[in-house]
Amino acid sequence: MIVMKFGGTSVEDAKAINRAAQIVKGRLDQRPVVVVSAMARITDQLLETARAAGSGDRKSALKLSRALRERHYETAGELLGTALFTQFHGELGADFDELEELIRGIAAVGELTPRTTDQVASYGE
């Protein structure tokens, strides 16, 4: 068994994810366990979103969240093709709906705690 971890620039876009998949494919004989963390700059963008919401700037926070959603949709679409992406779209959308609900809650309270910061950041993983 081999543990392989990919994150950041190694999964920043569809091309990089395909490269990582080829690396994993080349190690199938070693029964890889694959760990994948956030795409490049996603954690920073999530934290920026959380800070905007915590300061009460709901509009900016939701705009940032929507940009994250679009980036993930675009990448998933490139990787999966139309048919598979259509099946996956709802699942991915539900995750982003949850994130936006959390962002709205943070903005309504106008306070960002360490716990909610961690919760927002977890959406990158």
PDB file of C-alpha atoms in Angstrom:
ATOM      1  CA  MET A   1       0.000   0.000   0.000  1.00  0.00           C
ATOM      2  CA  ILE A   2       1.114   3.551  -0.713  1.00  0.00           C
ATOM      3  CA  VAL A   3      -0.434   6.802   0.523  1.00  0.00           C
ATOM      4  CA  MET A   4      -0.518   9.594  -2.042  1.00  0.00           C
ATOM      5  CA  LYS A   5      -1.569  13.150  -1.167  1.00  0.00           C
ATOM      6  CA  PHE A   6      -2.419  15.821  -3.688  1.00  0.00           C
ATOM      7  CA  GLY A   7      -3.470  19.398  -3.061  1.00  0.00           C
ATOM      8  CA  GLY A   8      -2.872  22.981  -4.094  1.00  0.00           C
ATOM      9  CA  THR A   9      -1.244  23.346  -7.496  1.00  0.00           C
ATOM     10  CA  SER A  10      -1.225  19.567  -8.064  1.00  0.00           C
ATOM     11  CA  VAL A  11      -5.052  19.758  -8.287  1.00  0.00           C
ATOM     12  CA  GLU A  12      -5.488  23.403  -9.336  1.00  0.00           C
ATOM     13  CA  ASP A  13      -7.425  22.693 -12.527  1.00  0.00           C
ATOM     14  CA  ALA A  14      -8.618  19.873 -14.776  1.00  0.00           C
ATOM     15  CA  LYS A  15      -5.225  19.455 -16.439  1.00  0.00           C
ATOM     16  CA  ALA A  16      -3.446  19.127 -13.074  1.00  0.00           C
ATOM     17  CA  ILE A  17      -6.081  16.729 -11.745  1.00  0.00           C
ATOM     18  CA  ASN A  18      -5.676  14.551 -14.822  1.00  0.00           C
ATOM     19  CA  ARG A  19      -1.902  14.540 -14.231  1.00  0.00           C
ATOM     20  CA  ALA A  20      -2.433  13.469 -10.622  1.00  0.00           C
ATOM     21  CA  ALA A  21      -4.825  10.736 -11.751  1.00  0.00           C
ATOM     22  CA  GLN A  22      -2.179   9.409 -14.145  1.00  0.00           C
ATOM     23  CA  ILE A  23       0.342   9.306 -11.303  1.00  0.00           C
ATOM     24  CA  VAL A  24      -2.110   7.305  -9.206  1.00  0.00           C
ATOM     25  CA  LYS A  25      -2.895   5.025 -12.144  1.00  0.00           C
ATOM     26  CA  GLY A  26       0.815   4.272 -12.464  1.00  0.00           C
ATOM     27  CA  ARG A  27       0.866   3.041  -8.872  1.00  0.00           C
ATOM     28  CA  LEU A  28      -2.250   0.835  -8.896  1.00  0.00           C
ATOM     29  CA  ASP A  29      -0.105  -2.238  -8.257  1.00  0.00           C
ATOM     30  CA  GLN A  30       0.812  -0.687  -4.871  1.00  0.00           C
ATOM     31  CA  ARG A  31      -2.877  -0.295  -3.877  1.00  0.00           C
ATOM     32  CA  PRO A  32      -2.747   3.492  -3.391  1.00  0.00           C
ATOM     33  CA  VAL A  33      -4.731   5.343  -0.773  1.00  0.00           C
ATOM     34  CA  VAL A  34      -5.329   8.784  -2.249  1.00  0.00           C
ATOM     35  CA  VAL A  35      -5.856  11.912  -0.151  1.00  0.00           C
ATOM     36  CA  VAL A  36      -6.898  15.080  -1.945  1.00  0.00           C
ATOM     37  CA  SER A  37      -7.086  18.512  -0.353  1.00  0.00           C
ATOM     38  CA  ALA A  38      -8.234  21.852  -1.721  1.00  0.00           C
ATOM     39  CA  MET A  39      -7.461  23.116  -5.190  1.00  0.00           C
ATOM     40  CA  ALA A  40      -4.905  25.943  -5.416  1.00  0.00           C
ATOM     41  CA  ARG A  41      -6.043  29.183  -3.730  1.00  0.00           C
ATOM     42  CA  ILE A  42      -9.402  27.715  -2.653  1.00  0.00           C
ATOM     43  CA  THR A  43      -8.656  27.784   1.083  1.00  0.00           C
ATOM     44  CA  ASP A  44      -7.540  31.413   0.866  1.00  0.00           C
ATOM     45  CA  GLN A  45     -10.690  32.305  -1.072  1.00  0.00           C
ATOM     46  CA  LEU A  46     -12.894  30.496   1.428  1.00  0.00           C
ATOM     47  CA  LEU A  47     -11.252  32.355   4.309  1.00  0.00           C
ATOM     48  CA  GLU A  48     -11.704  35.652   2.464  1.00  0.00           C
ATOM     49  CA  THR A  49     -15.372  34.746   2.013  1.00  0.00           C
ATOM     50  CA  ALA A  50     -15.700  33.994   5.718  1.00  0.00           C
ATOM     51  CA  ARG A  51     -14.032  37.273   6.701  1.00  0.00           C
ATOM     52  CA  ALA A  52     -16.348  39.247   4.419  1.00  0.00           C
ATOM     53  CA  ALA A  53     -19.362  37.531   5.949  1.00  0.00           C
ATOM     54  CA  GLY A  54     -18.011  38.064   9.465  1.00  0.00           C
ATOM     55  CA  SER A  55     -17.726  41.768   8.824  1.00  0.00           C
ATOM     56  CA  GLY A  56     -21.358  41.819   7.707  1.00  0.00           C
ATOM     57  CA  ASP A  57     -20.587  42.190   3.988  1.00  0.00           C
ATOM     58  CA  ARG A  58     -23.063  39.553   2.838  1.00  0.00           C
ATOM     59  CA  LYS A  59     -23.058  40.711  -0.789  1.00  0.00           C
ATOM     60  CA  SER A  60     -19.278  40.377  -1.215  1.00  0.00           C
ATOM     61  CA  ALA A  61     -19.204  37.074   0.659  1.00  0.00           C
ATOM     62  CA  LEU A  62     -21.868  35.554  -1.573  1.00  0.00           C
ATOM     63  CA  LYS A  63     -20.145  36.901  -4.691  1.00  0.00           C
ATOM     64  CA  LEU A  64     -16.921  35.184  -3.609  1.00  0.00           C
ATOM     65  CA  SER A  65     -18.809  31.971  -2.866  1.00  0.00           C
ATOM     66  CA  ARG A  66     -20.426  32.025  -6.300  1.00  0.00           C
ATOM     67  CA  ALA A  67     -17.018  32.444  -7.921  1.00  0.00           C
ATOM     68  CA  LEU A  68     -15.821  29.364  -6.052  1.00  0.00           C
ATOM     69  CA  ARG A  69     -18.902  27.473  -7.203  1.00  0.00           C
ATOM     70  CA  GLU A  70     -18.251  28.423 -10.838  1.00  0.00           C
ATOM     71  CA  ARG A  71     -14.621  27.373 -10.649  1.00  0.00           C
ATOM     72  CA  HIS A  72     -15.600  23.973  -9.318  1.00  0.00           C
ATOM     73  CA  TYR A  73     -18.374  23.574 -11.899  1.00  0.00           C
ATOM     74  CA  GLU A  74     -15.959  24.463 -14.687  1.00  0.00           C
ATOM     75  CA  THR A  75     -13.296  22.042 -13.485  1.00  0.00           C
ATOM     76  CA  ALA A  76     -15.779  19.221 -12.912  1.00  0.00           C
ATOM     77  CA  GLY A  77     -17.301  19.804 -16.337  1.00  0.00           C
ATOM     78  CA  GLU A  78     -13.903  19.563 -18.012  1.00  0.00           C
ATOM     79  CA  LEU A  79     -13.060  16.376 -16.137  1.00  0.00           C
ATOM     80  CA  LEU A  80     -16.364  14.555 -16.384  1.00  0.00           C
ATOM     81  CA  GLY A  81     -17.861  15.573 -19.695  1.00  0.00           C
ATOM     82  CA  THR A  82     -21.484  16.520 -20.152  1.00  0.00           C
ATOM     83  CA  ALA A  83     -23.257  13.284 -19.196  1.00  0.00           C
ATOM     84  CA  LEU A  84     -21.381  12.596 -15.953  1.00  0.00           C
ATOM     85  CA  PHE A  85     -21.288  16.265 -15.003  1.00  0.00           C
ATOM     86  CA  THR A  86     -25.062  16.453 -15.337  1.00  0.00           C
ATOM     87  CA  GLN A  87     -25.349  13.635 -12.781  1.00  0.00           C
ATOM     88  CA  PHE A  88     -22.777  15.220 -10.450  1.00  0.00           C
ATOM     89  CA  HIS A  89     -23.988  18.822 -10.771  1.00  0.00           C
ATOM     90  CA  GLY A  90     -26.761  18.481  -8.179  1.00  0.00           C
ATOM     91  CA  GLU A  91     -24.461  16.984  -5.560  1.00  0.00           C
ATOM     92  CA  LEU A  92     -21.859  19.681  -6.013  1.00  0.00           C
ATOM     93  CA  GLY A  93     -24.554  22.342  -6.047  1.00  0.00           C
ATOM     94  CA  ALA A  94     -25.966  21.051  -2.754  1.00  0.00           C
ATOM     95  CA  ASP A  95     -22.551  21.448  -1.107  1.00  0.00           C
ATOM     96  CA  PHE A  96     -22.301  25.034  -2.314  1.00  0.00           C
ATOM     97  CA  ASP A  97     -25.875  25.712  -1.215  1.00  0.00           C
ATOM     98  CA  GLU A  98     -24.855  24.609   2.292  1.00  0.00           C
ATOM     99  CA  LEU A  99     -21.804  26.866   2.179  1.00  0.00           C
ATOM    100  CA  GLU A 100     -23.905  29.846   1.106  1.00  0.00           C
ATOM    101  CA  GLU A 101     -26.389  29.155   3.893  1.00  0.00           C
ATOM    102  CA  LEU A 102     -23.497  29.178   6.369  1.00  0.00           C
ATOM    103  CA  ILE A 103     -22.170  32.415   4.853  1.00  0.00           C
ATOM    104  CA  ARG A 104     -25.583  34.051   5.177  1.00  0.00           C
ATOM    105  CA  GLY A 105     -25.728  33.004   8.823  1.00  0.00           C
ATOM    106  CA  ILE A 106     -22.289  34.403   9.575  1.00  0.00           C
ATOM    107  CA  ALA A 107     -23.194  37.672   7.839  1.00  0.00           C
ATOM    108  CA  ALA A 108     -26.495  37.903   9.740  1.00  0.00           C
ATOM    109  CA  VAL A 109     -24.722  37.530  13.070  1.00  0.00           C
ATOM    110  CA  GLY A 110     -21.811  39.685  11.961  1.00  0.00           C
ATOM    111  CA  GLU A 111     -19.342  37.575  13.847  1.00  0.00           C
ATOM    112  CA  LEU A 112     -16.763  35.057  12.678  1.00  0.00           C
ATOM    113  CA  THR A 113     -15.607  32.589  15.314  1.00  0.00           C
ATOM    114  CA  PRO A 114     -12.698  30.160  15.013  1.00  0.00           C
ATOM    115  CA  ARG A 115     -15.219  27.327  14.792  1.00  0.00           C
ATOM    116  CA  THR A 116     -17.158  28.867  11.900  1.00  0.00           C
ATOM    117  CA  THR A 117     -13.894  29.804  10.192  1.00  0.00           C
ATOM    118  CA  ASP A 118     -12.884  26.136  10.313  1.00  0.00           C
ATOM    119  CA  GLN A 119     -16.289  25.083   9.056  1.00  0.00           C
ATOM    120  CA  VAL A 120     -16.062  27.413   6.051  1.00  0.00           C
ATOM    121  CA  ALA A 121     -12.496  26.288   5.289  1.00  0.00           C
ATOM    122  CA  SER A 122     -13.582  22.635   5.395  1.00  0.00           C
ATOM    123  CA  TYR A 123     -15.581  23.157   2.201  1.00  0.00           C
ATOM    124  CA  GLY A 124     -12.298  23.258   0.283  1.00  0.00           C
ATOM    125  CA  GLU A 125     -11.496  19.738   1.248  1.00  0.00           C
TER     126      GLU A 125
END
